[in-house]
Amino acid sequence: MGVAEAVSGRLYGIGVGPGDPELMTLKAARIIREAPVVAYPAAGAGESRAREIAAAFIPSGRTEIVIRLDMRPGETPAHTYDVAAAEIASHLAEDRDVALLCEGDPLFYGSFAYLYERLAERFSCTVVPGVTSLSACAASSGRPLAQRDEILAVLPATLSEDQLERQLRTADAAAIMKVGRHFSRVKALLTQLGLAGTAHYVADATRADEVSLPLTQCSSSDAPYFSMILVRREARA
Ligand SMILES: C[S@@+](CC[C@H](N)C(=O)[O-])C[C@H]1O[C@@H](n2cnc3c(N)ncnc32)[C@H](O)[C@@H]1O
């Protein structure tokens, strides 16, 4: 999408995977090593998980752009993306490639999309796919996400109770993302629907601090932002 009219740098949206640096693709590692400018999001004033994953591949002395985001849904103002897009654009306009790091896959619920839509019509862009948290959590749970003709629903926990319930009643399997402070509410709904017994909870998949448990064994009332609940009905005959 989008071809630059004048000579300019290329924007790379790089999926760095869910946490374990060994799950980065060879292509991601090469582009990060070569790009003169590396940009990445960070939650609030904290460290950037995307940068942390890719750290071993970023040569010292590279220009780095930190994009400070509010991870609460809808809380990052458009202005933040406008400012970040303008800073990235200034490098691209001077013929410097920019590697924009994205946790997981750039186009799977990634904030990358907000920058992509601001830059892709003016500059050449390449998206490098990454291992999603969905695949990482399934691997950690040791169970298929879905098989045969089953329908898998991907549901943000930020949906209303009614929306979640409606989707969970019809899907054969579901991945509930963005669990965080919605953990208790989601667990109660799954219990009410008779789905808690087969649900699996995964936090920080593929990282050293990964937690992976049947949902019924989770005693906490809260969960970290980087967590997911996988639900699967009993396999149909
Ligand atoms: C904004 S979405 C980003 C998804 C990411 N682009 C991907 O491809 O997986 C953030 C949500 O992804 C899930 N997530 C991301 N990384 C995770 C991990 N390592 N373990 C568990 N869940 C994760 C969580 O549900 C989190 O709330």
Short mmCIF file of N, CA, C and O in Angstrom, two decimals, residues 119-224:
data_model
loop_
_atom_site.label_atom_id
_atom_site.label_comp_id
_atom_site.label_asym_id
_atom_site.label_seq_id
_atom_site.Cartn_x
_atom_site.Cartn_y
_atom_site.Cartn_z
N LEU A 119 0.72 6.95 7.66
CA LEU A 119 1.96 7.05 6.89
C LEU A 119 1.94 6.29 5.56
O LEU A 119 2.70 6.63 4.65
N ALA A 120 1.09 5.28 5.45
CA ALA A 120 1.19 4.36 4.30
C ALA A 120 0.90 5.00 2.96
O ALA A 120 1.37 4.53 1.93
N GLU A 121 0.13 6.10 2.95
CA GLU A 121 -0.15 6.72 1.65
C GLU A 121 0.99 7.62 1.18
O GLU A 121 1.11 7.91 -0.01
N ARG A 122 1.82 8.03 2.11
CA ARG A 122 2.92 8.95 1.73
C ARG A 122 4.24 8.22 1.54
O ARG A 122 5.13 8.71 0.86
N PHE A 123 4.40 7.07 2.21
CA PHE A 123 5.70 6.40 2.19
C PHE A 123 5.54 4.92 1.85
O PHE A 123 4.50 4.32 2.09
N SER A 124 6.61 4.34 1.34
CA SER A 124 6.62 2.89 1.07
C SER A 124 6.65 2.16 2.41
O SER A 124 7.42 2.55 3.31
N CYS A 125 5.83 1.15 2.52
CA CYS A 125 5.75 0.41 3.79
C CYS A 125 5.81 -1.09 3.54
O CYS A 125 5.28 -1.58 2.56
N THR A 126 6.43 -1.79 4.45
CA THR A 126 6.42 -3.26 4.43
C THR A 126 6.04 -3.74 5.82
O THR A 126 6.61 -3.26 6.81
N VAL A 127 5.09 -4.65 5.88
CA VAL A 127 4.71 -5.23 7.18
C VAL A 127 5.35 -6.62 7.28
O VAL A 127 5.17 -7.44 6.39
N VAL A 128 6.08 -6.84 8.34
CA VAL A 128 6.70 -8.14 8.59
C VAL A 128 5.90 -8.85 9.68
O VAL A 128 5.91 -8.40 10.83
N PRO A 129 5.16 -9.90 9.32
CA PRO A 129 4.29 -10.53 10.31
C PRO A 129 5.07 -11.16 11.46
O PRO A 129 6.25 -11.51 11.30
N GLY A 130 4.41 -11.28 12.59
CA GLY A 130 5.05 -11.87 13.76
C GLY A 130 4.18 -12.96 14.36
O GLY A 130 2.99 -13.08 14.03
N VAL A 131 4.75 -13.75 15.24
CA VAL A 131 3.99 -14.78 15.98
C VAL A 131 3.02 -14.05 16.90
O VAL A 131 3.43 -13.19 17.69
N THR A 132 1.75 -14.35 16.80
CA THR A 132 0.76 -13.64 17.63
C THR A 132 0.69 -14.25 19.03
O THR A 132 1.07 -15.40 19.26
N SER A 133 0.12 -13.46 19.94
CA SER A 133 -0.11 -13.96 21.30
C SER A 133 -1.10 -15.12 21.27
O SER A 133 -1.08 -16.00 22.13
N LEU A 134 -1.95 -15.12 20.26
CA LEU A 134 -2.93 -16.20 20.13
C LEU A 134 -2.21 -17.55 19.97
O LEU A 134 -2.50 -18.52 20.67
N SER A 135 -1.24 -17.60 19.06
CA SER A 135 -0.48 -18.83 18.84
C SER A 135 0.35 -19.17 20.06
O SER A 135 0.46 -20.33 20.45
N ALA A 136 0.93 -18.13 20.67
CA ALA A 136 1.80 -18.36 21.83
C ALA A 136 0.99 -18.94 23.00
O ALA A 136 1.44 -19.87 23.68
N CYS A 137 -0.22 -18.40 23.23
CA CYS A 137 -1.03 -18.87 24.35
C CYS A 137 -1.55 -20.28 24.09
O CYS A 137 -1.61 -21.11 25.00
N ALA A 138 -1.89 -20.57 22.83
CA ALA A 138 -2.35 -21.93 22.50
C ALA A 138 -1.23 -22.92 22.75
O ALA A 138 -1.44 -23.98 23.35
N ALA A 139 -0.01 -22.56 22.32
CA ALA A 139 1.13 -23.45 22.52
C ALA A 139 1.35 -23.69 24.01
O ALA A 139 1.60 -24.82 24.46
N SER A 140 1.22 -22.62 24.79
CA SER A 140 1.45 -22.74 26.22
C SER A 140 0.36 -23.60 26.89
O SER A 140 0.63 -24.34 27.83
N SER A 141 -0.86 -23.50 26.38
CA SER A 141 -1.97 -24.28 26.97
C SER A 141 -1.88 -25.74 26.58
O SER A 141 -2.48 -26.60 27.22
N GLY A 142 -1.15 -26.02 25.48
CA GLY A 142 -1.02 -27.41 25.03
C GLY A 142 -2.28 -27.94 24.38
O GLY A 142 -2.44 -29.15 24.24
N ARG A 143 -3.18 -27.03 23.97
CA ARG A 143 -4.43 -27.49 23.35
C ARG A 143 -4.64 -26.76 22.03
O ARG A 143 -4.24 -25.60 21.89
N PRO A 144 -5.29 -27.41 21.05
CA PRO A 144 -5.58 -26.70 19.80
C PRO A 144 -6.51 -25.53 20.07
O PRO A 144 -7.37 -25.60 20.95
N LEU A 145 -6.33 -24.47 19.32
CA LEU A 145 -7.27 -23.34 19.41
C LEU A 145 -8.62 -23.75 18.85
O LEU A 145 -9.67 -23.44 19.41
N ALA A 146 -8.59 -24.42 17.71
CA ALA A 146 -9.81 -24.89 17.06
C ALA A 146 -9.41 -25.98 16.08
O ALA A 146 -8.28 -26.03 15.62
N GLN A 147 -10.36 -26.84 15.78
CA GLN A 147 -10.11 -27.93 14.84
C GLN A 147 -11.29 -28.08 13.90
O GLN A 147 -12.39 -27.60 14.19
N ARG A 148 -11.04 -28.81 12.83
CA ARG A 148 -12.09 -29.15 11.84
C ARG A 148 -12.96 -27.92 11.49
O ARG A 148 -12.43 -26.90 11.09
N ASP A 149 -14.27 -28.04 11.67
CA ASP A 149 -15.15 -26.93 11.26
C ASP A 149 -15.55 -26.06 12.44
O ASP A 149 -16.55 -25.34 12.40
N GLU A 150 -14.77 -26.08 13.51
CA GLU A 150 -15.10 -25.25 14.67
C GLU A 150 -14.90 -23.77 14.36
O GLU A 150 -14.02 -23.40 13.60
N ILE A 151 -15.69 -22.96 15.01
CA ILE A 151 -15.57 -21.50 14.84
C ILE A 151 -14.83 -20.94 16.05
O ILE A 151 -15.23 -21.17 17.20
N LEU A 152 -13.75 -20.22 15.76
CA LEU A 152 -12.97 -19.58 16.83
C LEU A 152 -13.33 -18.10 16.88
O LEU A 152 -13.22 -17.39 15.88
N ALA A 153 -13.75 -17.62 18.04
CA ALA A 153 -14.03 -16.19 18.20
C ALA A 153 -12.89 -15.55 18.97
O ALA A 153 -12.43 -16.10 19.97
N VAL A 154 -12.42 -14.41 18.47
CA VAL A 154 -11.41 -13.65 19.20
C VAL A 154 -12.13 -12.46 19.83
O VAL A 154 -12.69 -11.62 19.12
N LEU A 155 -12.16 -12.42 21.16
CA LEU A 155 -13.01 -11.46 21.86
C LEU A 155 -12.20 -10.58 22.81
O LEU A 155 -11.59 -11.10 23.75
N PRO A 156 -12.21 -9.27 22.61
CA PRO A 156 -11.59 -8.40 23.62
C PRO A 156 -12.46 -8.40 24.88
O PRO A 156 -13.69 -8.26 24.79
N ALA A 157 -11.84 -8.54 26.04
CA ALA A 157 -12.59 -8.56 27.31
C ALA A 157 -13.25 -7.22 27.58
O ALA A 157 -14.09 -7.10 28.48
N THR A 158 -12.88 -6.22 26.81
CA THR A 158 -13.45 -4.88 26.98
C THR A 158 -14.87 -4.79 26.41
O THR A 158 -15.55 -3.77 26.59
N LEU A 159 -15.33 -5.83 25.71
CA LEU A 159 -16.71 -5.83 25.20
C LEU A 159 -17.69 -5.80 26.36
O LEU A 159 -17.35 -6.19 27.49
N SER A 160 -18.93 -5.38 26.07
CA SER A 160 -19.94 -5.37 27.13
C SER A 160 -20.29 -6.81 27.50
O SER A 160 -20.03 -7.75 26.74
N GLU A 161 -20.89 -6.94 28.68
CA GLU A 161 -21.32 -8.26 29.15
C GLU A 161 -22.21 -8.96 28.11
O GLU A 161 -22.03 -10.13 27.82
N ASP A 162 -23.15 -8.20 27.55
CA ASP A 162 -24.09 -8.78 26.57
C ASP A 162 -23.37 -9.28 25.33
O ASP A 162 -23.65 -10.36 24.82
N GLN A 163 -22.44 -8.46 24.83
CA GLN A 163 -21.71 -8.85 23.61
C GLN A 163 -20.87 -10.11 23.87
O GLN A 163 -20.85 -11.03 23.06
N LEU A 164 -20.19 -10.11 25.01
CA LEU A 164 -19.35 -11.27 25.33
C LEU A 164 -20.22 -12.52 25.43
O LEU A 164 -19.89 -13.57 24.88
N GLU A 165 -21.31 -12.39 26.14
CA GLU A 165 -22.18 -13.56 26.36
C GLU A 165 -22.72 -14.09 25.03
O GLU A 165 -22.70 -15.29 24.77
N ARG A 166 -23.18 -13.16 24.18
CA ARG A 166 -23.72 -13.58 22.88
C ARG A 166 -22.69 -14.35 22.06
O ARG A 166 -22.96 -15.40 21.49
N GLN A 167 -21.47 -13.84 22.03
CA GLN A 167 -20.41 -14.50 21.25
C GLN A 167 -20.04 -15.84 21.86
O GLN A 167 -19.84 -16.83 21.16
N LEU A 168 -19.96 -15.88 23.19
CA LEU A 168 -19.54 -17.11 23.86
C LEU A 168 -20.60 -18.21 23.74
O LEU A 168 -20.28 -19.39 23.77
N ARG A 169 -21.84 -17.80 23.61
CA ARG A 169 -22.91 -18.81 23.49
C ARG A 169 -22.86 -19.51 22.12
O ARG A 169 -23.32 -20.63 21.99
N THR A 170 -22.33 -18.82 21.09
CA THR A 170 -22.39 -19.41 19.75
C THR A 170 -21.05 -20.00 19.29
O THR A 170 -21.04 -20.92 18.48
N ALA A 171 -19.93 -19.47 19.77
CA ALA A 171 -18.63 -19.94 19.27
C ALA A 171 -18.30 -21.32 19.85
O ALA A 171 -18.67 -21.64 20.97
N ASP A 172 -17.58 -22.12 19.05
CA ASP A 172 -17.11 -23.41 19.55
C ASP A 172 -15.89 -23.21 20.44
O ASP A 172 -15.63 -23.97 21.36
N ALA A 173 -15.13 -22.17 20.11
CA ALA A 173 -13.91 -21.88 20.86
C ALA A 173 -13.73 -20.37 20.87
O ALA A 173 -14.21 -19.68 19.98
N ALA A 174 -13.06 -19.87 21.90
CA ALA A 174 -12.85 -18.42 21.97
C ALA A 174 -11.52 -18.11 22.62
O ALA A 174 -11.03 -18.86 23.48
N ALA A 175 -10.93 -17.00 22.17
CA ALA A 175 -9.73 -16.46 22.81
C ALA A 175 -10.14 -15.10 23.34
O ALA A 175 -10.52 -14.22 22.56
N ILE A 176 -10.10 -14.93 24.66
CA ILE A 176 -10.51 -13.66 25.25
C ILE A 176 -9.24 -12.88 25.59
O ILE A 176 -8.43 -13.31 26.42
N MET A 177 -9.07 -11.75 24.89
CA MET A 177 -7.85 -10.96 25.03
C MET A 177 -8.09 -9.76 25.95
O MET A 177 -9.21 -9.49 26.34
N LYS A 178 -7.02 -9.04 26.24
CA LYS A 178 -7.09 -7.80 27.04
C LYS A 178 -7.82 -8.06 28.35
O LYS A 178 -8.69 -7.27 28.77
N VAL A 179 -7.49 -9.16 29.00
CA VAL A 179 -8.22 -9.59 30.19
C VAL A 179 -8.01 -8.60 31.35
O VAL A 179 -8.97 -8.01 31.85
N GLY A 180 -6.79 -8.40 31.78
CA GLY A 180 -6.44 -7.40 32.79
C GLY A 180 -7.48 -7.24 33.88
O GLY A 180 -7.89 -8.21 34.54
N ARG A 181 -7.97 -6.00 34.05
CA ARG A 181 -8.90 -5.71 35.15
C ARG A 181 -10.29 -6.30 34.91
O ARG A 181 -11.16 -6.20 35.79
N HIS A 182 -10.51 -6.93 33.75
CA HIS A 182 -11.82 -7.56 33.49
C HIS A 182 -11.84 -9.03 33.93
O HIS A 182 -12.82 -9.73 33.72
N PHE A 183 -10.73 -9.47 34.54
CA PHE A 183 -10.59 -10.90 34.83
C PHE A 183 -11.77 -11.49 35.61
O PHE A 183 -12.37 -12.49 35.20
N SER A 184 -12.13 -10.87 36.73
CA SER A 184 -13.20 -11.43 37.59
C SER A 184 -14.53 -11.50 36.85
O SER A 184 -15.27 -12.48 36.93
N ARG A 185 -14.83 -10.43 36.12
CA ARG A 185 -16.08 -10.35 35.37
C ARG A 185 -16.15 -11.46 34.32
O ARG A 185 -17.17 -12.13 34.16
N VAL A 186 -15.03 -11.67 33.61
CA VAL A 186 -15.00 -12.69 32.55
C VAL A 186 -15.10 -14.08 33.17
O VAL A 186 -15.83 -14.96 32.68
N LYS A 187 -14.37 -14.29 34.27
CA LYS A 187 -14.40 -15.60 34.92
C LYS A 187 -15.82 -15.92 35.39
O LYS A 187 -16.31 -17.04 35.23
N ALA A 188 -16.49 -14.92 35.96
CA ALA A 188 -17.87 -15.14 36.45
C ALA A 188 -18.80 -15.48 35.29
O ALA A 188 -19.65 -16.38 35.39
N LEU A 189 -18.62 -14.80 34.16
CA LEU A 189 -19.48 -15.07 32.99
C LEU A 189 -19.23 -16.48 32.47
O LEU A 189 -20.18 -17.22 32.15
N LEU A 190 -17.95 -16.88 32.40
CA LEU A 190 -17.64 -18.23 31.90
C LEU A 190 -18.21 -19.28 32.85
O LEU A 190 -18.71 -20.33 32.40
N THR A 191 -18.18 -19.01 34.13
CA THR A 191 -18.74 -19.95 35.12
C THR A 191 -20.25 -20.08 34.89
O THR A 191 -20.79 -21.18 34.83
N GLN A 192 -20.88 -18.92 34.74
CA GLN A 192 -22.34 -18.89 34.53
C GLN A 192 -22.74 -19.67 33.26
O GLN A 192 -23.78 -20.32 33.22
N LEU A 193 -21.88 -19.60 32.23
CA LEU A 193 -22.20 -20.28 30.95
C LEU A 193 -21.72 -21.73 30.93
O LEU A 193 -21.82 -22.41 29.90
N GLY A 194 -21.14 -22.18 32.03
CA GLY A 194 -20.67 -23.57 32.10
C GLY A 194 -19.40 -23.81 31.29
O GLY A 194 -19.11 -24.93 30.88
N LEU A 195 -18.64 -22.72 31.05
CA LEU A 195 -17.43 -22.85 30.21
C LEU A 195 -16.13 -22.74 31.02
O LEU A 195 -15.05 -22.95 30.48
N ALA A 196 -16.25 -22.41 32.29
CA ALA A 196 -15.03 -22.18 33.09
C ALA A 196 -14.21 -23.46 33.23
O ALA A 196 -12.98 -23.43 33.25
N GLY A 197 -14.89 -24.60 33.29
CA GLY A 197 -14.20 -25.87 33.53
C GLY A 197 -13.23 -26.25 32.43
O GLY A 197 -12.25 -26.95 32.67
N THR A 198 -13.48 -25.77 31.20
CA THR A 198 -12.58 -26.13 30.09
C THR A 198 -11.71 -24.94 29.67
O THR A 198 -11.00 -25.02 28.67
N ALA A 199 -11.78 -23.84 30.43
CA ALA A 199 -11.02 -22.64 30.03
C ALA A 199 -9.60 -22.68 30.59
O ALA A 199 -9.33 -23.27 31.64
N HIS A 200 -8.71 -22.04 29.86
CA HIS A 200 -7.29 -22.02 30.26
C HIS A 200 -6.81 -20.57 30.27
O HIS A 200 -7.09 -19.80 29.36
N TYR A 201 -6.06 -20.22 31.31
CA TYR A 201 -5.57 -18.84 31.49
C TYR A 201 -4.06 -18.81 31.20
O TYR A 201 -3.31 -19.67 31.68
N VAL A 202 -3.62 -17.83 30.41
CA VAL A 202 -2.19 -17.67 30.13
C VAL A 202 -1.81 -16.19 30.27
O VAL A 202 -2.47 -15.32 29.68
N ALA A 203 -0.78 -15.92 31.04
CA ALA A 203 -0.26 -14.55 31.16
C ALA A 203 1.20 -14.55 30.75
O ALA A 203 1.95 -15.49 31.05
N ASP A 204 1.60 -13.50 30.06
CA ASP A 204 3.00 -13.32 29.66
C ASP A 204 3.57 -14.55 28.95
O ASP A 204 4.67 -15.01 29.26
N ALA A 205 2.81 -15.07 28.02
CA ALA A 205 3.22 -16.28 27.29
C ALA A 205 4.59 -16.13 26.67
O ALA A 205 4.93 -15.07 26.13
N THR A 206 5.37 -17.15 26.77
CA THR A 206 6.73 -17.32 26.21
C THR A 206 7.80 -16.49 26.91
O THR A 206 8.96 -16.52 26.52
N ARG A 207 7.41 -15.72 27.93
CA ARG A 207 8.41 -14.97 28.71
C ARG A 207 8.83 -15.81 29.91
O ARG A 207 8.16 -16.78 30.27
N ALA A 208 9.89 -15.39 30.56
CA ALA A 208 10.39 -16.17 31.71
C ALA A 208 9.35 -16.21 32.83
O ALA A 208 9.29 -17.17 33.59
N ASP A 209 8.51 -15.16 32.93
CA ASP A 209 7.52 -15.11 34.01
C ASP A 209 6.13 -15.60 33.56
O ASP A 209 5.12 -15.28 34.19
N GLU A 210 6.10 -16.41 32.51
CA GLU A 210 4.80 -16.93 32.02
C GLU A 210 4.03 -17.67 33.11
O GLU A 210 4.61 -18.41 33.90
N VAL A 211 2.71 -17.46 33.12
CA VAL A 211 1.81 -18.22 33.99
C VAL A 211 0.81 -18.90 33.07
O VAL A 211 0.21 -18.25 32.21
N SER A 212 0.61 -20.20 33.23
CA SER A 212 -0.31 -20.95 32.36
C SER A 212 -1.04 -21.97 33.22
O SER A 212 -0.43 -22.90 33.75
N LEU A 213 -2.35 -21.76 33.41
CA LEU A 213 -3.12 -22.56 34.36
C LEU A 213 -4.54 -22.80 33.86
O LEU A 213 -5.11 -21.93 33.19
N PRO A 214 -5.15 -23.95 34.25
CA PRO A 214 -6.60 -24.04 34.03
C PRO A 214 -7.25 -22.87 34.78
O PRO A 214 -6.83 -22.52 35.89
N LEU A 215 -8.27 -22.28 34.17
CA LEU A 215 -8.88 -21.08 34.77
C LEU A 215 -9.36 -21.34 36.20
O LEU A 215 -9.27 -20.47 37.07
N THR A 216 -9.86 -22.53 36.43
CA THR A 216 -10.40 -22.85 37.76
C THR A 216 -9.32 -22.81 38.85
O THR A 216 -9.63 -22.72 40.03
N GLN A 217 -8.06 -22.89 38.45
CA GLN A 217 -6.98 -22.83 39.45
C GLN A 217 -6.45 -21.42 39.69
O GLN A 217 -5.53 -21.22 40.47
N CYS A 218 -7.03 -20.43 39.01
CA CYS A 218 -6.58 -19.04 39.21
C CYS A 218 -7.32 -18.46 40.41
O CYS A 218 -8.54 -18.34 40.38
N SER A 219 -6.58 -18.11 41.44
CA SER A 219 -7.24 -17.61 42.65
C SER A 219 -7.29 -16.08 42.66
O SER A 219 -8.13 -15.48 43.33
N SER A 220 -6.42 -15.45 41.89
CA SER A 220 -6.35 -13.99 41.93
C SER A 220 -7.64 -13.37 41.38
O SER A 220 -8.36 -13.99 40.60
N SER A 221 -7.91 -12.13 41.77
CA SER A 221 -9.12 -11.47 41.27
C SER A 221 -8.79 -10.54 40.11
O SER A 221 -9.66 -9.92 39.53
N ASP A 222 -7.53 -10.44 39.79
CA ASP A 222 -7.07 -9.53 38.73
C ASP A 222 -6.09 -10.28 37.83
O ASP A 222 -5.64 -11.37 38.17
N ALA A 223 -5.74 -9.69 36.72
CA ALA A 223 -4.77 -10.31 35.82
C ALA A 223 -3.96 -9.20 35.16
O ALA A 223 -4.44 -8.07 35.05
N PRO A 224 -2.75 -9.52 34.70
CA PRO A 224 -1.99 -8.48 33.99
C PRO A 224 -2.61 -8.20 32.63
O PRO A 224 -3.40 -8.99 32.11
#
